[in-house]
Amino acid sequence: MAALKRLHYGWVVVVAGMLTVFASIGFGRFALGMLLPSMGVSLSLTYAEMGLISTGNLVGYLVAVYGVRFLVRRIGARWTVTGGLVLVGASMIVVGRAIGFADSLVLYTLTGLGSGIANVPVMGLVSLWFARQQRGKAAGLMVIGNGLAIAAAGLLVPAVSAALGAEGWRTSWLILALAVLAVALVCGLILRNHPAELNLVPVGTAPAAVTQGAGKAALDQHAPLDSRKTRLLLAHLGTIYALFGGSYVIYATFIVTSLVADHGYTEMTAGTFWVWIGALSVFSGPVFGSLSDRIGRRAGLAVVFSFQATSYALAAAAGSPAALWLSVVLFGVVAWSTPSIMAAAVGDYMGAAHAADAFGTVTVIFGIGQIIGPALAGVAADHFGGFAASFGLASVLAMAALCLALLLRPPLAATPAAC
């Protein structure tokens, strides 16, 4: 009990962030990959239409990213996140009642809108609640939610389909939606916008920064967001993030469909691959986020993109189960590392005062990559009769991200933080 009283409320915010990512991204976006095979058959969808449904979700996310900063300024991150989760859950309920491509596209676009409204502000809270040396760890813990959600969907969806048959995917959407709404309730109760609301300072703040105001001095040394130097840096970070977005979403959207359609696996067996991706990815965020705290954001990103480029290349050329399993392992181990490293990097380069707006900006660019990726991959799969070319494209994008990451310069020195 005494330990709980000593626990900084920043870690409660991390738990709320983990739940938000679990619901808004893990269920609101990545569950689609598990549901597409049976949903596609039931609604007679082509691969291109499947890709466009995923793209619609990401268009909604991009719209949210552009406008969510105004919501946060008006009502605060707490209620913005809660409202976004309510929209995700409500729209997913209706997606489960879709009768064709057009309504699936429109409704799942609304799901993406809610995902962005919830996810961007909660990731921005990392820079407010944690000092620089703790941000990678905190953001990494939040993105654990992705892996947990993928593993849960990989277990749930095949079981529901086995019990209810061809239309079981509709019930799966309903179950996932109710879970999202439950998370919305929890986040509304426990999220807080800023340490000052509870008379606290960020986790890891050095005593000198608290007593002498050094923390503010560290913030003031960063250039304003409208300076030319800052715009170029945001474009650099955003392009890296966009290449990640365009590549990973191809794999996450289509790997299960590829396992079923290209390799002849059953939905249950493909679900096993999906569960392993989720299980392996659970600690990808905290492990590589913390690693980037030690070796730097540039080196951390380079390691992650080398793993991903290899994973996608193996999926493109896979001629054996061993190659597919290695692809899954490499993807899972680093799956959600980039968002946690990028959230920390934005805080490092821009300072805590500008972190939320800056993260919103790079996420807009990231969203463009996510929109283009699945649309191109779906068209390519229809044209070539399989997903090898699509995964090859993902590998090329990841290699380009690796090269750009290596060109990043170290951020300005920051005020040391206590461990």
PDB file of C-alpha atoms in Angstrom, residues 64-171:
ATOM      1  CA  ALA A  64      -8.108  13.634 -36.773  1.00  0.00           C
ATOM      2  CA  VAL A  65      -4.390  14.292 -36.474  1.00  0.00           C
ATOM      3  CA  TYR A  66      -4.800  17.576 -38.320  1.00  0.00           C
ATOM      4  CA  GLY A  67      -7.631  18.834 -36.135  1.00  0.00           C
ATOM      5  CA  VAL A  68      -7.131  17.171 -32.767  1.00  0.00           C
ATOM      6  CA  ARG A  69      -4.764  19.835 -31.428  1.00  0.00           C
ATOM      7  CA  PHE A  70      -7.646  22.322 -31.466  1.00  0.00           C
ATOM      8  CA  LEU A  71      -9.815  19.919 -29.480  1.00  0.00           C
ATOM      9  CA  VAL A  72      -7.041  19.399 -26.940  1.00  0.00           C
ATOM     10  CA  ARG A  73      -6.620  23.145 -26.475  1.00  0.00           C
ATOM     11  CA  ARG A  74     -10.347  23.564 -25.916  1.00  0.00           C
ATOM     12  CA  ILE A  75     -11.278  20.586 -23.701  1.00  0.00           C
ATOM     13  CA  GLY A  76      -7.938  19.018 -22.717  1.00  0.00           C
ATOM     14  CA  ALA A  77      -6.362  15.672 -23.569  1.00  0.00           C
ATOM     15  CA  ARG A  78      -8.438  13.747 -21.012  1.00  0.00           C
ATOM     16  CA  TRP A  79     -11.830  14.387 -22.592  1.00  0.00           C
ATOM     17  CA  THR A  80     -10.470  14.406 -26.134  1.00  0.00           C
ATOM     18  CA  VAL A  81      -9.092  10.888 -25.665  1.00  0.00           C
ATOM     19  CA  THR A  82     -12.306   9.696 -24.038  1.00  0.00           C
ATOM     20  CA  GLY A  83     -14.465  11.110 -26.828  1.00  0.00           C
ATOM     21  CA  GLY A  84     -12.233   9.564 -29.480  1.00  0.00           C
ATOM     22  CA  LEU A  85     -12.569   6.138 -27.881  1.00  0.00           C
ATOM     23  CA  VAL A  86     -16.360   6.460 -27.763  1.00  0.00           C
ATOM     24  CA  LEU A  87     -16.351   7.198 -31.507  1.00  0.00           C
ATOM     25  CA  VAL A  88     -14.107   4.177 -32.175  1.00  0.00           C
ATOM     26  CA  GLY A  89     -16.374   1.832 -30.226  1.00  0.00           C
ATOM     27  CA  ALA A  90     -19.632   3.158 -31.665  1.00  0.00           C
ATOM     28  CA  SER A  91     -18.400   3.030 -35.265  1.00  0.00           C
ATOM     29  CA  MET A  92     -17.035  -0.512 -34.849  1.00  0.00           C
ATOM     30  CA  ILE A  93     -20.466  -1.704 -33.731  1.00  0.00           C
ATOM     31  CA  VAL A  94     -21.909  -0.431 -37.011  1.00  0.00           C
ATOM     32  CA  VAL A  95     -19.011  -1.802 -39.109  1.00  0.00           C
ATOM     33  CA  GLY A  96     -20.110  -5.216 -37.867  1.00  0.00           C
ATOM     34  CA  ARG A  97     -23.488  -4.630 -39.567  1.00  0.00           C
ATOM     35  CA  ALA A  98     -22.004  -3.583 -42.950  1.00  0.00           C
ATOM     36  CA  ILE A  99     -23.524  -5.085 -46.101  1.00  0.00           C
ATOM     37  CA  GLY A 100     -20.944  -4.106 -48.716  1.00  0.00           C
ATOM     38  CA  PHE A 101     -17.808  -2.226 -49.654  1.00  0.00           C
ATOM     39  CA  ALA A 102     -19.217   1.324 -49.610  1.00  0.00           C
ATOM     40  CA  ASP A 103     -20.688   1.304 -46.113  1.00  0.00           C
ATOM     41  CA  SER A 104     -17.671  -0.598 -44.751  1.00  0.00           C
ATOM     42  CA  LEU A 105     -15.404   2.114 -46.163  1.00  0.00           C
ATOM     43  CA  VAL A 106     -17.406   5.018 -44.720  1.00  0.00           C
ATOM     44  CA  LEU A 107     -17.909   3.450 -41.295  1.00  0.00           C
ATOM     45  CA  TYR A 108     -14.320   2.290 -40.925  1.00  0.00           C
ATOM     46  CA  THR A 109     -13.163   5.790 -41.880  1.00  0.00           C
ATOM     47  CA  LEU A 110     -15.084   7.014 -38.822  1.00  0.00           C
ATOM     48  CA  THR A 111     -13.253   4.396 -36.756  1.00  0.00           C
ATOM     49  CA  GLY A 112      -9.963   5.859 -37.971  1.00  0.00           C
ATOM     50  CA  LEU A 113     -11.157   9.349 -37.089  1.00  0.00           C
ATOM     51  CA  GLY A 114     -11.827   8.235 -33.522  1.00  0.00           C
ATOM     52  CA  SER A 115      -8.486   6.410 -33.358  1.00  0.00           C
ATOM     53  CA  GLY A 116      -6.596   9.578 -34.206  1.00  0.00           C
ATOM     54  CA  ILE A 117      -8.607  11.700 -31.783  1.00  0.00           C
ATOM     55  CA  ALA A 118      -7.700   9.272 -28.991  1.00  0.00           C
ATOM     56  CA  ASN A 119      -4.165   8.185 -29.852  1.00  0.00           C
ATOM     57  CA  VAL A 120      -2.348  11.408 -30.738  1.00  0.00           C
ATOM     58  CA  PRO A 121      -3.134  13.308 -27.502  1.00  0.00           C
ATOM     59  CA  VAL A 122      -2.363  10.353 -25.261  1.00  0.00           C
ATOM     60  CA  MET A 123       1.075   9.880 -26.862  1.00  0.00           C
ATOM     61  CA  GLY A 124       1.683  13.622 -26.517  1.00  0.00           C
ATOM     62  CA  LEU A 125       1.200  13.328 -22.747  1.00  0.00           C
ATOM     63  CA  VAL A 126       4.533  11.469 -22.519  1.00  0.00           C
ATOM     64  CA  SER A 127       6.507  14.701 -22.915  1.00  0.00           C
ATOM     65  CA  LEU A 128       4.425  16.455 -20.244  1.00  0.00           C
ATOM     66  CA  TRP A 129       4.535  13.691 -17.642  1.00  0.00           C
ATOM     67  CA  PHE A 130       8.125  12.431 -18.135  1.00  0.00           C
ATOM     68  CA  ALA A 131      11.579  13.987 -18.255  1.00  0.00           C
ATOM     69  CA  ARG A 132      13.666  13.319 -21.347  1.00  0.00           C
ATOM     70  CA  GLN A 133      15.566  10.298 -20.011  1.00  0.00           C
ATOM     71  CA  GLN A 134      12.298   8.493 -19.207  1.00  0.00           C
ATOM     72  CA  ARG A 135      10.260   9.267 -22.324  1.00  0.00           C
ATOM     73  CA  GLY A 136      11.361   6.318 -24.441  1.00  0.00           C
ATOM     74  CA  LYS A 137      10.459   3.898 -21.667  1.00  0.00           C
ATOM     75  CA  ALA A 138       7.098   5.555 -20.998  1.00  0.00           C
ATOM     76  CA  ALA A 139       6.067   5.706 -24.660  1.00  0.00           C
ATOM     77  CA  GLY A 140       7.261   2.129 -25.098  1.00  0.00           C
ATOM     78  CA  LEU A 141       5.071   0.932 -22.245  1.00  0.00           C
ATOM     79  CA  MET A 142       2.074   2.666 -23.804  1.00  0.00           C
ATOM     80  CA  VAL A 143       2.455   0.883 -27.138  1.00  0.00           C
ATOM     81  CA  ILE A 144       2.387  -2.496 -25.382  1.00  0.00           C
ATOM     82  CA  GLY A 145      -1.346  -2.080 -25.949  1.00  0.00           C
ATOM     83  CA  ASN A 146      -0.871  -2.844 -29.653  1.00  0.00           C
ATOM     84  CA  GLY A 147       0.652  -6.253 -29.026  1.00  0.00           C
ATOM     85  CA  LEU A 148      -1.888  -7.204 -26.392  1.00  0.00           C
ATOM     86  CA  ALA A 149      -4.744  -6.258 -28.732  1.00  0.00           C
ATOM     87  CA  ILE A 150      -3.303  -8.197 -31.668  1.00  0.00           C
ATOM     88  CA  ALA A 151      -2.837 -11.301 -29.525  1.00  0.00           C
ATOM     89  CA  ALA A 152      -6.371 -10.945 -28.161  1.00  0.00           C
ATOM     90  CA  ALA A 153      -7.855 -10.548 -31.656  1.00  0.00           C
ATOM     91  CA  GLY A 154      -5.832 -13.506 -32.922  1.00  0.00           C
ATOM     92  CA  LEU A 155      -7.378 -15.703 -30.233  1.00  0.00           C
ATOM     93  CA  LEU A 156     -10.894 -14.238 -30.312  1.00  0.00           C
ATOM     94  CA  VAL A 157     -11.706 -13.953 -34.015  1.00  0.00           C
ATOM     95  CA  PRO A 158     -10.967 -17.568 -35.077  1.00  0.00           C
ATOM     96  CA  ALA A 159     -12.787 -18.888 -31.990  1.00  0.00           C
ATOM     97  CA  VAL A 160     -15.887 -16.801 -32.744  1.00  0.00           C
ATOM     98  CA  SER A 161     -15.774 -17.789 -36.423  1.00  0.00           C
ATOM     99  CA  ALA A 162     -15.478 -21.458 -35.497  1.00  0.00           C
ATOM    100  CA  ALA A 163     -18.480 -21.160 -33.190  1.00  0.00           C
ATOM    101  CA  LEU A 164     -20.730 -18.989 -35.374  1.00  0.00           C
ATOM    102  CA  GLY A 165     -19.621 -19.780 -38.920  1.00  0.00           C
ATOM    103  CA  ALA A 166     -19.155 -17.491 -41.907  1.00  0.00           C
ATOM    104  CA  GLU A 167     -20.881 -14.497 -40.304  1.00  0.00           C
ATOM    105  CA  GLY A 168     -18.959 -14.761 -37.034  1.00  0.00           C
ATOM    106  CA  TRP A 169     -16.861 -11.737 -37.992  1.00  0.00           C
ATOM    107  CA  ARG A 170     -19.879  -9.538 -37.235  1.00  0.00           C
ATOM    108  CA  THR A 171     -20.010 -10.743 -33.641  1.00  0.00           C
TER     109      THR A 171
END
